[in-house]
PDB file of C-alpha atoms and ligand atoms in Angstrom:
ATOM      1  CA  UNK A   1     -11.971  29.349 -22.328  1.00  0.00           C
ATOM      2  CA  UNK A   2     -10.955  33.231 -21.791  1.00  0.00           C
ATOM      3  CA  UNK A   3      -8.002  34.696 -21.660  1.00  0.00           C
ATOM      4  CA  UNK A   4      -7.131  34.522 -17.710  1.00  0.00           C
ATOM      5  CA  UNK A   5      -8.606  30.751 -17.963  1.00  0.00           C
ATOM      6  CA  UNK A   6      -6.347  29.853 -20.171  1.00  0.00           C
ATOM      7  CA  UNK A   7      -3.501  31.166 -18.225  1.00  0.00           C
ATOM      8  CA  UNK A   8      -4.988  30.069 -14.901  1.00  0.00           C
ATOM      9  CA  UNK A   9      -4.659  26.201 -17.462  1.00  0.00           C
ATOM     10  CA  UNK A  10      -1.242  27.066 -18.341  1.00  0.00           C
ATOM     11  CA  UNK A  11      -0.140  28.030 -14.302  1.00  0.00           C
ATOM     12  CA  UNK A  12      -1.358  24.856 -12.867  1.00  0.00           C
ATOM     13  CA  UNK A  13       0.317  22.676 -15.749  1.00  0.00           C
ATOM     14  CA  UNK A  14       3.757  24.757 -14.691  1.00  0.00           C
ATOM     15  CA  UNK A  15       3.031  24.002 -11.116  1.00  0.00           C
ATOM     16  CA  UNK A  16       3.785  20.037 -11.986  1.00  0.00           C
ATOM     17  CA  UNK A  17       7.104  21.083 -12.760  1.00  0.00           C
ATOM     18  CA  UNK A  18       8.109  23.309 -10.104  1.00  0.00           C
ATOM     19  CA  UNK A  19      11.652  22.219  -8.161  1.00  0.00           C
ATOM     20  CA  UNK A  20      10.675  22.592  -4.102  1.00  0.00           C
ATOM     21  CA  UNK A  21      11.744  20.013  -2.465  1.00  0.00           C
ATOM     22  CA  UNK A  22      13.489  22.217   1.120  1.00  0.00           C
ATOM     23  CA  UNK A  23       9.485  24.171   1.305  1.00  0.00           C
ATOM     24  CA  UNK A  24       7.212  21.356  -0.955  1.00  0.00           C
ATOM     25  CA  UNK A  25       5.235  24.321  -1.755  1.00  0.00           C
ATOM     26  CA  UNK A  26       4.863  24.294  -5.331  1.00  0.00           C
ATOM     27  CA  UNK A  27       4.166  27.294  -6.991  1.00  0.00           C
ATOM     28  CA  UNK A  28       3.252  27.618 -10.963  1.00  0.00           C
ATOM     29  CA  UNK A  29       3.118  30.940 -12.689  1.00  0.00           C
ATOM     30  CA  UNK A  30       1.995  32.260 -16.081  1.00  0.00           C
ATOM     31  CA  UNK A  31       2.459  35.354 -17.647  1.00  0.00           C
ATOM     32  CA  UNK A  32       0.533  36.305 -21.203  1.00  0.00           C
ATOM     33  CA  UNK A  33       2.229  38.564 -23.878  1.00  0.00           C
ATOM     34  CA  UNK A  34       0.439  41.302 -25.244  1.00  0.00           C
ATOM     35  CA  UNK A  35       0.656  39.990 -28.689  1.00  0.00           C
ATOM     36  CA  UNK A  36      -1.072  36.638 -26.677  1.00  0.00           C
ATOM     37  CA  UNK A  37       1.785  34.501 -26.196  1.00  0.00           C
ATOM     38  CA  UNK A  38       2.165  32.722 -22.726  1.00  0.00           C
ATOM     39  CA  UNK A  39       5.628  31.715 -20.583  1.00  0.00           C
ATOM     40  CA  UNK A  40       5.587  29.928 -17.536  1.00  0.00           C
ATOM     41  CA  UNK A  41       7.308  28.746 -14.998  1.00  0.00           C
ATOM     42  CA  UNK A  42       7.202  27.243 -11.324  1.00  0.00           C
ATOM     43  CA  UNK A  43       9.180  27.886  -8.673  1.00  0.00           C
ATOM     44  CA  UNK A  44      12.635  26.646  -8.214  1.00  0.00           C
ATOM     45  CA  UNK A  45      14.262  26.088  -4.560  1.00  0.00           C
ATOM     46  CA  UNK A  46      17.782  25.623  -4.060  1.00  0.00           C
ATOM     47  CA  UNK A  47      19.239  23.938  -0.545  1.00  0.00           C
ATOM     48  CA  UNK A  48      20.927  27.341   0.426  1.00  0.00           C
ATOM     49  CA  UNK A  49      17.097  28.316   0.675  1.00  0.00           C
ATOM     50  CA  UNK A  50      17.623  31.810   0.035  1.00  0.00           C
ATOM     51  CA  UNK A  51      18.776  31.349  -3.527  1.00  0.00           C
ATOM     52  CA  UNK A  52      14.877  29.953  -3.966  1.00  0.00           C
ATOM     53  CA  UNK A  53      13.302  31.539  -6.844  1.00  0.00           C
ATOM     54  CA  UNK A  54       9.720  32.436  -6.854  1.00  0.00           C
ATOM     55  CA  UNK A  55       7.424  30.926  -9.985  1.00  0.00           C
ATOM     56  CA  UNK A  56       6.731  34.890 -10.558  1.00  0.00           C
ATOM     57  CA  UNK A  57      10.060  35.535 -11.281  1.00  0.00           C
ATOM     58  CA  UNK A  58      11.227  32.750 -13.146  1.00  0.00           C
ATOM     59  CA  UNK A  59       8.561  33.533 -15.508  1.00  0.00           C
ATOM     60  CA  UNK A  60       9.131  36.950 -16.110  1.00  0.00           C
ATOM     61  CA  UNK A  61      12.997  36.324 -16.386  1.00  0.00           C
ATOM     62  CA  UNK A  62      12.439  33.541 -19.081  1.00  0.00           C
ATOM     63  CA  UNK A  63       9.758  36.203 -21.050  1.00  0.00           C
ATOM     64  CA  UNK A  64      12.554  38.967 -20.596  1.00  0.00           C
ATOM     65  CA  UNK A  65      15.355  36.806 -21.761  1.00  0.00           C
ATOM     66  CA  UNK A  66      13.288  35.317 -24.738  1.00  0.00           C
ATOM     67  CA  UNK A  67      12.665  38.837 -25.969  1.00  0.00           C
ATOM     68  CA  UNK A  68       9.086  39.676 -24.531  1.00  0.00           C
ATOM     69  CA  UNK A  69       8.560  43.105 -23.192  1.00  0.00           C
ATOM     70  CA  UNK A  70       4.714  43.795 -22.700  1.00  0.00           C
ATOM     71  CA  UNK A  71       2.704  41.946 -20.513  1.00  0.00           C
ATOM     72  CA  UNK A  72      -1.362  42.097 -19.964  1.00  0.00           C
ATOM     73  CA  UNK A  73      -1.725  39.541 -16.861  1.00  0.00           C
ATOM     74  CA  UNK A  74      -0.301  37.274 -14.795  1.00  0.00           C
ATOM     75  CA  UNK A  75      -1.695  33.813 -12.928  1.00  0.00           C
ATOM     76  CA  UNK A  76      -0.517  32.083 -10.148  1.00  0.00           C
ATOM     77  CA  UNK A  77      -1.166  29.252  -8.652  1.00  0.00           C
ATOM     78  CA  UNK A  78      -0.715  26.751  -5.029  1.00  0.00           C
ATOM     79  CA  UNK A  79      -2.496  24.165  -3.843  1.00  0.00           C
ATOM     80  CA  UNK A  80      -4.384  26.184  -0.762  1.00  0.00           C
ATOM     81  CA  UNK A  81      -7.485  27.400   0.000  1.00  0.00           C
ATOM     82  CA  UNK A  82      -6.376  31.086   0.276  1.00  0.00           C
ATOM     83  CA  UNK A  83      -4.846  33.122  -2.374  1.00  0.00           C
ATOM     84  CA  UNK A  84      -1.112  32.851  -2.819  1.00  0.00           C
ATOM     85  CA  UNK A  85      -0.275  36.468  -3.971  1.00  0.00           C
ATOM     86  CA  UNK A  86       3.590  37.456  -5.199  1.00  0.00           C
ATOM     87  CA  UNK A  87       6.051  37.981  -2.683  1.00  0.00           C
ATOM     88  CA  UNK A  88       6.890  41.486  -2.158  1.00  0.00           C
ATOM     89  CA  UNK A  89      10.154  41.638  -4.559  1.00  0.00           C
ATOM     90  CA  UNK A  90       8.321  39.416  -7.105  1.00  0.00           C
ATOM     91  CA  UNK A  91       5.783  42.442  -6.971  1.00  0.00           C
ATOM     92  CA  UNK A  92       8.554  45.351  -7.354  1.00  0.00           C
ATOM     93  CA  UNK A  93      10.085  43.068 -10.699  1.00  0.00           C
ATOM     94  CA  UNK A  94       6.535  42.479 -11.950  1.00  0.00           C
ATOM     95  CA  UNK A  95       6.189  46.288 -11.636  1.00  0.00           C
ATOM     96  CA  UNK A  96       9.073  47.328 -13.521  1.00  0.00           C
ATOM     97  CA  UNK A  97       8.190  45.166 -16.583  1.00  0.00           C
ATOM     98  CA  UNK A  98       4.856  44.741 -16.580  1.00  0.00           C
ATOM     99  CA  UNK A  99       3.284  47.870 -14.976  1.00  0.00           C
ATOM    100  CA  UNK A 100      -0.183  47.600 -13.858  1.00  0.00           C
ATOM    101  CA  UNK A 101      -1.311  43.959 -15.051  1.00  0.00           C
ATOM    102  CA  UNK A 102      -4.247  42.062 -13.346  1.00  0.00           C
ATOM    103  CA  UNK A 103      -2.847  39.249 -11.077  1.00  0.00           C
ATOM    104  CA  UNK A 104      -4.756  36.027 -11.123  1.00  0.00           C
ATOM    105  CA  UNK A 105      -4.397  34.078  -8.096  1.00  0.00           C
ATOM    106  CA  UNK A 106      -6.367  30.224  -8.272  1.00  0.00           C
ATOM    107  CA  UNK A 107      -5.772  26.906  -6.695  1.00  0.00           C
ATOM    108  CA  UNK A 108      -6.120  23.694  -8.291  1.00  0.00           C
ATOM    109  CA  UNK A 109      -9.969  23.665  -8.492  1.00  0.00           C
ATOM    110  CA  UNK A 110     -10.874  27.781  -8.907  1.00  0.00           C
ATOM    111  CA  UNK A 111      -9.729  31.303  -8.817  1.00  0.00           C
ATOM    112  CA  UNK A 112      -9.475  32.787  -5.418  1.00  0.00           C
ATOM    113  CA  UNK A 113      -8.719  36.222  -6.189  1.00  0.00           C
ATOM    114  CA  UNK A 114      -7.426  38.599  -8.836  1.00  0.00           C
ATOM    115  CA  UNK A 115      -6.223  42.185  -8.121  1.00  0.00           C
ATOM    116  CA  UNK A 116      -4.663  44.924  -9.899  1.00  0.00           C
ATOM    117  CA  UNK A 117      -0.905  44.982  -9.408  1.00  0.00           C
ATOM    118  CA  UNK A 118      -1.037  48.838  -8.367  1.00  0.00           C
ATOM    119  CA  UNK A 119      -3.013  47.358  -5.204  1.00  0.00           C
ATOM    120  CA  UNK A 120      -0.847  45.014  -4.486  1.00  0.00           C
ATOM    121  CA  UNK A 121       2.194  47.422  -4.449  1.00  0.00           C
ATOM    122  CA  UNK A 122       1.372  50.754  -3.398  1.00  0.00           C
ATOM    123  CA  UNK A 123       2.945  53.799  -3.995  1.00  0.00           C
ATOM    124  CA  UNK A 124       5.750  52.119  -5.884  1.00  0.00           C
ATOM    125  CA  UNK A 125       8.990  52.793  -6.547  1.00  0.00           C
ATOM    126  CA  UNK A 126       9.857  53.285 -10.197  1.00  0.00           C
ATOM    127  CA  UNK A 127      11.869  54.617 -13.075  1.00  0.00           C
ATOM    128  CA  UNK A 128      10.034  57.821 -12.603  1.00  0.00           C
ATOM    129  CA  UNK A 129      11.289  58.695  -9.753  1.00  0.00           C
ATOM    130  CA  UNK A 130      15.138  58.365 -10.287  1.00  0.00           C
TER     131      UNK A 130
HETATM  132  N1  THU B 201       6.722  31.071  -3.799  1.00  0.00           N
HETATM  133  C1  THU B 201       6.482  31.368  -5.098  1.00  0.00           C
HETATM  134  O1  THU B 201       7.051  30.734  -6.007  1.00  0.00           O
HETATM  135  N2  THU B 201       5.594  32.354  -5.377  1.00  0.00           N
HETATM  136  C2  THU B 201       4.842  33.003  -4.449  1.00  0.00           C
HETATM  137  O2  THU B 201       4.029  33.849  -4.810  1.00  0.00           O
HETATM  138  C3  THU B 201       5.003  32.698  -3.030  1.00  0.00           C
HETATM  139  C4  THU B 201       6.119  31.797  -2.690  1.00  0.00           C
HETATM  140  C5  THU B 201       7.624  29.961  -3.497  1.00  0.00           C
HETATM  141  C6  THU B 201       8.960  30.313  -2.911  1.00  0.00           C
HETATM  142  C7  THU B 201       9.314  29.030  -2.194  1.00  0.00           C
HETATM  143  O3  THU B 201       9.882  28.125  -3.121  1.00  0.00           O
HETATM  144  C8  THU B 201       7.965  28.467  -1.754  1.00  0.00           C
HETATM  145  O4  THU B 201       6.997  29.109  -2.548  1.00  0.00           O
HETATM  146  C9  THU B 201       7.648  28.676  -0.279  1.00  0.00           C
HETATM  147  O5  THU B 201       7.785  30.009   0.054  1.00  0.00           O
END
């Protein structure tokens, strides 16, 4: 198994977990360490709906809050037939801390796309430009 395999593995097993009972659109997300380490995380809704937190994000929050600060990639995965890419804010936090990782979308059988970060948010804005 390679690298964004694994990860893809490690997205769908988070999935299971994820809390959504208001949208029943579960989400799982993985992100890998540079030093190869993997957190994960699915999404979490809350009944006030906008408090819902994307898999994306609770992923990245746990790595930040467990210490990790580089990333090399990210999966995510839904149960559809299209890709599920990161919500826009997701995109603008994944951004910040990871820079330009590859994003691994997949379902439950395959991959269904992957894409560089930088496409997904163009012309971001950043740290460099405060
Ligand atoms: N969701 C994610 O967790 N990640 C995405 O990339 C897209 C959307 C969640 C938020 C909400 O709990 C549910 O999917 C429906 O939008």
């Amino acid at each position: 198994m390679d690298a964004s395999e694994e990860l893809v593995h490690a997205a769908r097993a988070a999935r299971d977990r994820a809390i959504a009972p208001y949208s029943r659109f579960r989400v799982g997300a993985a992100l890998r360490t540079t030093d190869g380490q993997i957190v994960v995380a699915g999404n979490i809704e809350n009944a006030s709906y906008g408090l819902t937190t994307c898999a994306e994000r609770v992923a990245l929050l746990k790595a930040l809050s467990d210490g990790h600060r580089m990333f090399s990639m990210i999966a995510v995965v839904a149960d559809t037939q299209s890709p599920t890419p990161p919500c826009g804010p997701c995109r603008q936090l994944l951004w910040e801390y990871c820079g330009d990782i590859p994003v691994v979308m997949a379902n439950l059988i395959s991959v269904t796309a992957t894409h560089q970060l930088a496409e997904l948010l163009p012309m971001p804005f950043d740290r460099r430009l405060l």
